[in-house]
Coordinates of C-alpha atoms in Angstrom, one line a residue:
I27 CA -64.4 61.5 5.6
A28 CA -61.3 63.1 4.0
I29 CA -61.3 62.9 0.2
S30 CA -57.9 63.1 -1.5
D31 CA -57.3 65.7 -4.2
E32 CA -54.7 63.4 -5.9
P33 CA -55.7 62.1 -9.4
L34 CA -57.0 58.5 -9.5
E35 CA -54.4 57.4 -12.0
N36 CA -51.6 58.0 -9.5
F37 CA -52.9 55.1 -7.4
S38 CA -52.0 52.7 -10.2
E39 CA -48.3 53.9 -10.3
P40 CA -47.0 51.4 -7.7
R41 CA -48.7 48.6 -9.6
R42 CA -47.0 49.6 -12.8
K43 CA -43.6 49.7 -11.0
L44 CA -44.2 46.3 -9.5
S45 CA -45.3 44.9 -12.9
L46 CA -42.2 46.4 -14.6
G47 CA -39.9 45.0 -11.9
L48 CA -41.3 41.5 -12.3
S49 CA -41.0 41.7 -16.0
V50 CA -37.3 42.7 -15.8
R51 CA -36.6 39.8 -13.4
L52 CA -38.4 37.4 -15.6
I53 CA -36.5 38.5 -18.7
A54 CA -33.2 38.2 -16.8
L55 CA -34.1 34.7 -15.6
L56 CA -35.0 33.6 -19.0
S57 CA -31.8 35.0 -20.4
I58 CA -29.8 33.0 -17.9
V59 CA -31.7 29.9 -18.8
V60 CA -31.1 30.4 -22.5
V61 CA -27.4 31.1 -22.0
G62 CA -27.1 28.0 -19.8
I63 CA -28.8 25.8 -22.4
T64 CA -26.7 27.3 -25.2
C65 CA -23.5 26.6 -23.2
A66 CA -24.6 23.1 -22.5
F67 CA -25.2 22.4 -26.2
V68 CA -21.9 23.9 -27.2
F69 CA -20.1 21.9 -24.6
F70 CA -21.9 18.7 -25.6
F71 CA -21.2 19.1 -29.3
R72 CA -17.6 20.1 -28.8
H73 CA -17.1 17.2 -26.5
R74 CA -18.8 14.9 -28.9
D75 CA -16.8 16.2 -31.9
S76 CA -13.5 16.1 -29.9
S77 CA -14.2 12.6 -28.7
L78 CA -15.0 11.4 -32.3
G79 CA -12.0 13.3 -33.6
S80 CA -9.8 11.7 -30.9
V81 CA -11.0 8.2 -31.9
G82 CA -10.5 9.1 -35.5
N83 CA -7.0 10.3 -35.0
R84 CA -6.1 7.2 -33.1
L85 CA -7.4 4.9 -35.8
A86 CA -5.7 7.0 -38.5
A87 CA -2.4 6.9 -36.5
E88 CA -2.6 3.1 -36.2
T89 CA -3.1 2.8 -39.9
A90 CA -0.2 5.2 -40.5
L91 CA 2.1 2.9 -38.4
K92 CA 0.9 -0.1 -40.3
D93 CA 1.7 1.7 -43.5
N94 CA 5.2 2.5 -42.2
R95 CA 4.4 6.2 -41.9
P96 CA 5.6 6.8 -38.2
N97 CA 5.9 10.6 -38.6
D98 CA 2.2 10.8 -39.6
A99 CA 1.3 8.6 -36.7
I100 CA 3.2 10.9 -34.3
R101 CA 1.4 13.9 -35.6
L102 CA -2.0 12.2 -35.2
Y103 CA -1.2 10.9 -31.7
Q104 CA -0.2 14.4 -30.6
Q105 CA -3.5 15.8 -31.9
D106 CA -5.3 13.0 -30.1
L107 CA -3.6 13.9 -26.8
E108 CA -4.6 17.5 -27.2
Q109 CA -8.2 16.6 -27.7
L110 CA -8.2 14.1 -24.8
K111 CA -6.8 16.8 -22.5
L112 CA -9.6 19.2 -23.6
T113 CA -12.3 16.6 -23.0
G114 CA -10.9 15.2 -19.8
G115 CA -9.7 11.9 -21.1
S116 CA -9.5 8.9 -18.7
P117 CA -6.1 7.8 -17.4
S118 CA -6.3 4.6 -19.5
Q119 CA -6.9 6.7 -22.7
L120 CA -4.0 9.1 -21.9
F121 CA -1.8 6.2 -21.0
D122 CA -2.7 4.3 -24.2
V123 CA -1.9 7.3 -26.5
H124 CA 1.3 8.1 -24.6
E125 CA 2.5 4.5 -24.9
K126 CA 1.7 4.3 -28.6
L127 CA 3.4 7.7 -29.1
G128 CA 6.5 6.3 -27.4
A129 CA 6.4 3.3 -29.7
A130 CA 6.1 5.6 -32.8
Y131 CA 9.1 7.7 -31.7
T132 CA 11.1 4.5 -31.1
R133 CA 10.3 3.5 -34.7
I134 CA 12.1 6.5 -36.1
G135 CA 15.0 6.2 -33.6
D136 CA 14.0 9.3 -31.5
L137 CA 14.8 7.8 -28.1
K138 CA 14.7 11.1 -26.3
H139 CA 11.0 11.8 -27.2
S140 CA 10.2 8.1 -26.9
T141 CA 11.4 8.1 -23.3
Q142 CA 9.5 11.3 -22.5
A143 CA 6.3 9.8 -23.9
Y144 CA 6.7 6.7 -21.7
Q145 CA 7.4 8.9 -18.7
N146 CA 4.3 10.8 -19.4
A147 CA 2.3 7.6 -19.5
A148 CA 3.7 6.6 -16.1
D149 CA 3.0 10.1 -14.8
D150 CA -0.7 9.9 -16.0
L151 CA -1.1 6.6 -14.2
Y152 CA 0.6 7.7 -10.9
A153 CA -1.4 10.9 -10.7
S154 CA -4.6 8.9 -11.1
F155 CA -3.3 6.4 -8.5
I156 CA -2.8 9.1 -6.0
A157 CA -6.2 10.6 -6.6
A158 CA -7.8 7.2 -6.2
D159 CA -5.8 6.5 -3.0
K160 CA -7.0 9.8 -1.5
K161 CA -10.6 8.8 -2.2
G162 CA -10.0 5.3 -0.8
D163 CA -11.1 3.9 -4.1
Q164 CA -9.5 0.4 -4.0
S165 CA -11.1 -0.7 -7.2
A166 CA -9.7 2.2 -9.2
K167 CA -6.3 1.7 -7.6
R168 CA -6.3 -1.9 -8.6
K169 CA -7.2 -1.1 -12.2
I170 CA -4.4 1.4 -12.5
L171 CA -1.9 -1.1 -11.1
E172 CA -3.2 -3.8 -13.5
L173 CA -2.5 -1.3 -16.3
T174 CA 1.0 -0.9 -14.9
A175 CA 1.4 -4.6 -14.9
L176 CA 0.4 -4.7 -18.6
T177 CA 2.9 -2.0 -19.3
V178 CA 5.8 -3.8 -17.6
K179 CA 4.9 -7.1 -19.3
N180 CA 4.9 -5.5 -22.8
D181 CA 7.1 -2.8 -24.1
F182 CA 7.6 -0.4 -21.2
P183 CA 11.3 0.4 -21.4
A184 CA 13.3 -0.8 -18.4
D185 CA 15.6 2.2 -18.5
I186 CA 13.0 4.9 -18.0
R187 CA 14.0 7.2 -15.1
S188 CA 10.4 8.2 -14.3
T189 CA 9.6 8.7 -10.6
A190 CA 6.1 7.7 -11.3
A191 CA 7.1 4.5 -13.0
S192 CA 9.3 3.6 -10.0
K193 CA 6.6 4.3 -7.5
L194 CA 3.9 2.4 -9.5
L195 CA 6.1 -0.6 -9.8
F196 CA 6.7 -0.5 -6.0
E197 CA 2.9 -0.3 -5.4
L198 CA 2.3 -3.1 -7.9
A199 CA 4.9 -5.3 -6.2
W200 CA 3.1 -5.0 -2.9
V201 CA -0.2 -6.0 -4.5
K202 CA 1.5 -9.1 -5.8
V203 CA 2.9 -9.8 -2.3
R204 CA -0.7 -9.7 -0.9
D205 CA -1.8 -12.0 -3.7
G206 CA 1.0 -14.4 -2.8
D207 CA 2.7 -14.1 -6.1
F208 CA 6.2 -13.6 -4.8
D209 CA 7.9 -14.3 -8.1
L210 CA 6.2 -11.3 -9.8
A211 CA 6.6 -9.2 -6.7
E212 CA 10.3 -9.8 -6.7
S213 CA 10.5 -8.8 -10.4
Y214 CA 8.6 -5.6 -9.8
F215 CA 10.5 -4.6 -6.7
Q216 CA 13.8 -5.3 -8.6
R217 CA 12.7 -3.1 -11.5
S218 CA 11.6 -0.3 -9.1
L219 CA 15.0 -0.5 -7.3
D220 CA 16.9 -0.5 -10.6
L221 CA 15.0 2.7 -11.7
W222 CA 15.8 4.4 -8.4
K223 CA 19.5 3.5 -8.8
K224 CA 19.6 5.2 -12.2
R225 CA 18.4 8.4 -10.5
G226 CA 21.5 8.5 -8.3
V227 CA 22.0 9.7 -4.7
T228 CA 19.1 12.1 -4.8
E229 CA 16.5 9.3 -4.3
L230 CA 18.1 7.3 -1.4
R231 CA 14.9 7.1 0.7
E232 CA 12.8 5.8 -2.2
R233 CA 15.6 3.4 -3.1
S234 CA 15.6 2.1 0.4
R235 CA 11.9 1.5 0.3
S236 CA 12.2 -0.6 -2.8
M237 CA 15.2 -2.4 -1.3
E238 CA 13.2 -3.3 1.8
G239 CA 10.2 -4.5 -0.3
L240 CA 12.5 -6.7 -2.3
A241 CA 14.1 -8.0 0.9
W242 CA 10.7 -8.8 2.4
T243 CA 9.8 -10.8 -0.7
L244 CA 13.1 -12.7 -0.6
I245 CA 12.4 -13.6 3.1
R246 CA 9.0 -15.1 2.0
K247 CA 10.9 -17.1 -0.6
G248 CA 13.4 -18.4 2.0
R249 CA 16.4 -16.5 0.6
L250 CA 17.5 -15.1 3.9
N251 CA 21.1 -14.3 3.1
E252 CA 20.1 -12.1 0.1
A253 CA 17.4 -10.4 2.2
K254 CA 19.9 -9.8 5.0
E255 CA 22.3 -8.0 2.7
L256 CA 19.6 -5.7 1.4
Y257 CA 18.3 -4.9 4.9
L258 CA 21.9 -4.1 6.0
Q259 CA 22.3 -1.7 3.0
S260 CA 18.9 -0.1 3.7
L261 CA 19.6 0.4 7.4
A262 CA 23.0 2.0 6.7
T263 CA 21.2 4.5 4.3
R264 CA 18.4 5.2 6.8
E265 CA 20.8 5.8 9.6
E266 CA 22.9 8.2 7.5
I267 CA 20.1 10.3 6.1
Q268 CA 17.3 10.0 8.7
G269 CA 19.2 9.2 11.9
P270 CA 19.6 6.0 14.0
M271 CA 16.5 6.6 16.0
S272 CA 14.2 7.4 13.1
D273 CA 11.1 5.2 12.7
A274 CA 12.4 4.5 9.2
C275 CA 14.9 2.2 10.9
L276 CA 12.1 0.1 12.4
R277 CA 11.5 -2.2 9.4
P278 CA 15.2 -3.2 8.6
V279 CA 16.0 -3.7 12.3
A280 CA 12.9 -5.8 12.9
F281 CA 13.6 -8.1 10.0
L282 CA 17.3 -8.3 10.6
Y283 CA 16.3 -9.5 14.1
Y284 CA 14.1 -12.2 12.5
I285 CA 16.8 -13.3 10.0
N286 CA 19.4 -13.6 12.7
Q287 CA 17.0 -15.5 14.9
R288 CA 16.3 -17.9 12.1
Q289 CA 20.1 -18.3 11.4
K290 CA 20.7 -19.0 15.2
N291 CA 22.9 -15.9 15.6
R292 CA 21.8 -15.4 19.2
K293 CA 24.1 -12.4 20.0
E294 CA 23.1 -10.4 17.0
S295 CA 19.4 -11.3 17.3
T296 CA 19.3 -10.3 21.0
Q297 CA 21.0 -7.0 20.2
L298 CA 18.6 -6.3 17.3
R299 CA 15.6 -7.1 19.4
A300 CA 16.7 -4.7 22.1
R301 CA 17.2 -2.0 19.5
F302 CA 13.8 -2.7 17.9
E303 CA 12.1 -2.2 21.3
S304 CA 13.9 1.1 21.8
L305 CA 12.8 2.3 18.4
I306 CA 9.2 1.3 19.1
E307 CA 9.2 3.2 22.5
F308 CA 10.9 6.2 20.9
N309 CA 8.6 6.5 17.9
I310 CA 5.2 5.2 19.2
Q311 CA 3.7 8.7 19.7
Q312 CA 4.7 10.2 16.4
S313 CA 4.6 7.2 14.2
D314 CA 1.9 4.9 15.6
R315 CA 0.9 3.5 12.2
N316 CA 4.4 2.5 11.2
C317 CA 5.1 0.9 14.6
A318 CA 1.9 -1.1 14.5
D319 CA 2.5 -2.2 10.8
V320 CA 6.0 -3.4 11.6
L321 CA 4.8 -5.3 14.7
L322 CA 2.1 -7.0 12.7
A323 CA 4.5 -7.8 9.8
L324 CA 7.0 -9.3 12.3
A325 CA 4.2 -11.4 13.8
E326 CA 3.5 -12.8 10.4
L327 CA 7.0 -14.1 10.2
V328 CA 8.1 -15.3 13.6
E329 CA 7.8 -19.1 14.2
D330 CA 7.2 -18.9 18.0
K331 CA 3.4 -18.9 18.4
K332 CA 3.5 -17.0 21.7
E333 CA 5.8 -14.3 20.4
A334 CA 3.6 -13.9 17.4
A335 CA 0.5 -13.6 19.6
T336 CA 2.2 -10.9 21.7
L337 CA 3.2 -8.9 18.6
I338 CA -0.3 -9.1 17.3
D339 CA -1.8 -7.9 20.6
R340 CA 0.6 -4.9 20.6
S341 CA -0.3 -3.9 17.1
E342 CA -4.0 -4.4 17.8
K343 CA -3.9 -2.1 20.8
I344 CA -2.5 0.7 18.5
Y345 CA -5.1 0.1 15.8
R346 CA -8.0 -0.1 18.2
A347 CA -7.2 3.3 19.6
D348 CA -8.4 4.8 16.3
P349 CA -10.5 2.1 14.5
S350 CA -11.9 4.5 11.8
R351 CA -8.3 5.4 10.7
F352 CA -7.1 1.8 10.8
R353 CA -10.1 0.0 9.3
E354 CA -8.0 -1.8 6.6
N355 CA -5.2 -2.6 9.1
L356 CA -7.7 -4.2 11.5
L357 CA -9.0 -6.4 8.7
Q358 CA -5.5 -7.5 7.9
L359 CA -4.8 -8.1 11.6
E360 CA -7.8 -10.4 11.9
G361 CA -6.5 -12.5 9.1
I362 CA -3.1 -12.9 10.6
K363 CA -4.6 -13.6 14.0
A364 CA -6.7 -16.4 12.6
K365 CA -3.8 -17.8 10.7
N366 CA -1.6 -17.8 13.9
A367 CA -4.3 -19.5 15.9
A368 CA -4.7 -22.2 13.3
N369 CA -1.0 -23.1 13.2

């Protein structure tokens, strides 16, 4: 048996190294935990203090306005906004403060900053609407649009040139169309269109969208001549900036066909129907959703039951090709199909 001449204490050296390594790791882990807990507490108390400060500023600002001290109110609302941005304030909170800030600026006759504050309010809402739309959160979208409705109803200035305000009014109008409230839908489409007109020739596409929405609402209210004029204007714009075979021409051509059919203009309706079919054939591969949507919308209008059924079948064939992408469209289609069958 070979006996080592190495001292016995040397055999404990690996154990000491292992123990030391574990101790270092344990200390490092504990340090990370302590730092994490500290950061959490700091964040919590800052967030709490900022939130309390934000509410305090808002209440103080409202008191200042009541006491006819608008400049103090403006300063407090601005502090409130900074705190809300730090703590991730909700869209409704940001909107509320921006709107009140706009009212305070109006009180002192500073229309430039008042308009900017209202624009910021609309921008907050629209950014939130887009985020909710991407997530497919219909409830959140609805709440944002209801907030827009409140704004329009109260003191939202009609002359604001905010892109966000125009787009939100457009979306809100379509919600009212789906609710069957065509009077409010007409009002919102008109205001959206007015705002786009103020922006000049740079917003022709958006202007055309609002114009077509307004025209659709007028059709549902039986005002065909007014709707016809709007669709003719929209079509001329679409042809000029997007081309005569663009899928953007589908909607005005389809509903001009319908209007002329209702008005017994056979020559015009025949020509428009032929053009509509050419547009569908030309755009079906690249713009399947738009083609299907317009087919279904036309089916909802036409009086001939067989023609409506054919249009529904054509749109359904497109939607069924990709049911996961067109889930909401298929639900809408089933409703229109049932309605057509009942008539």
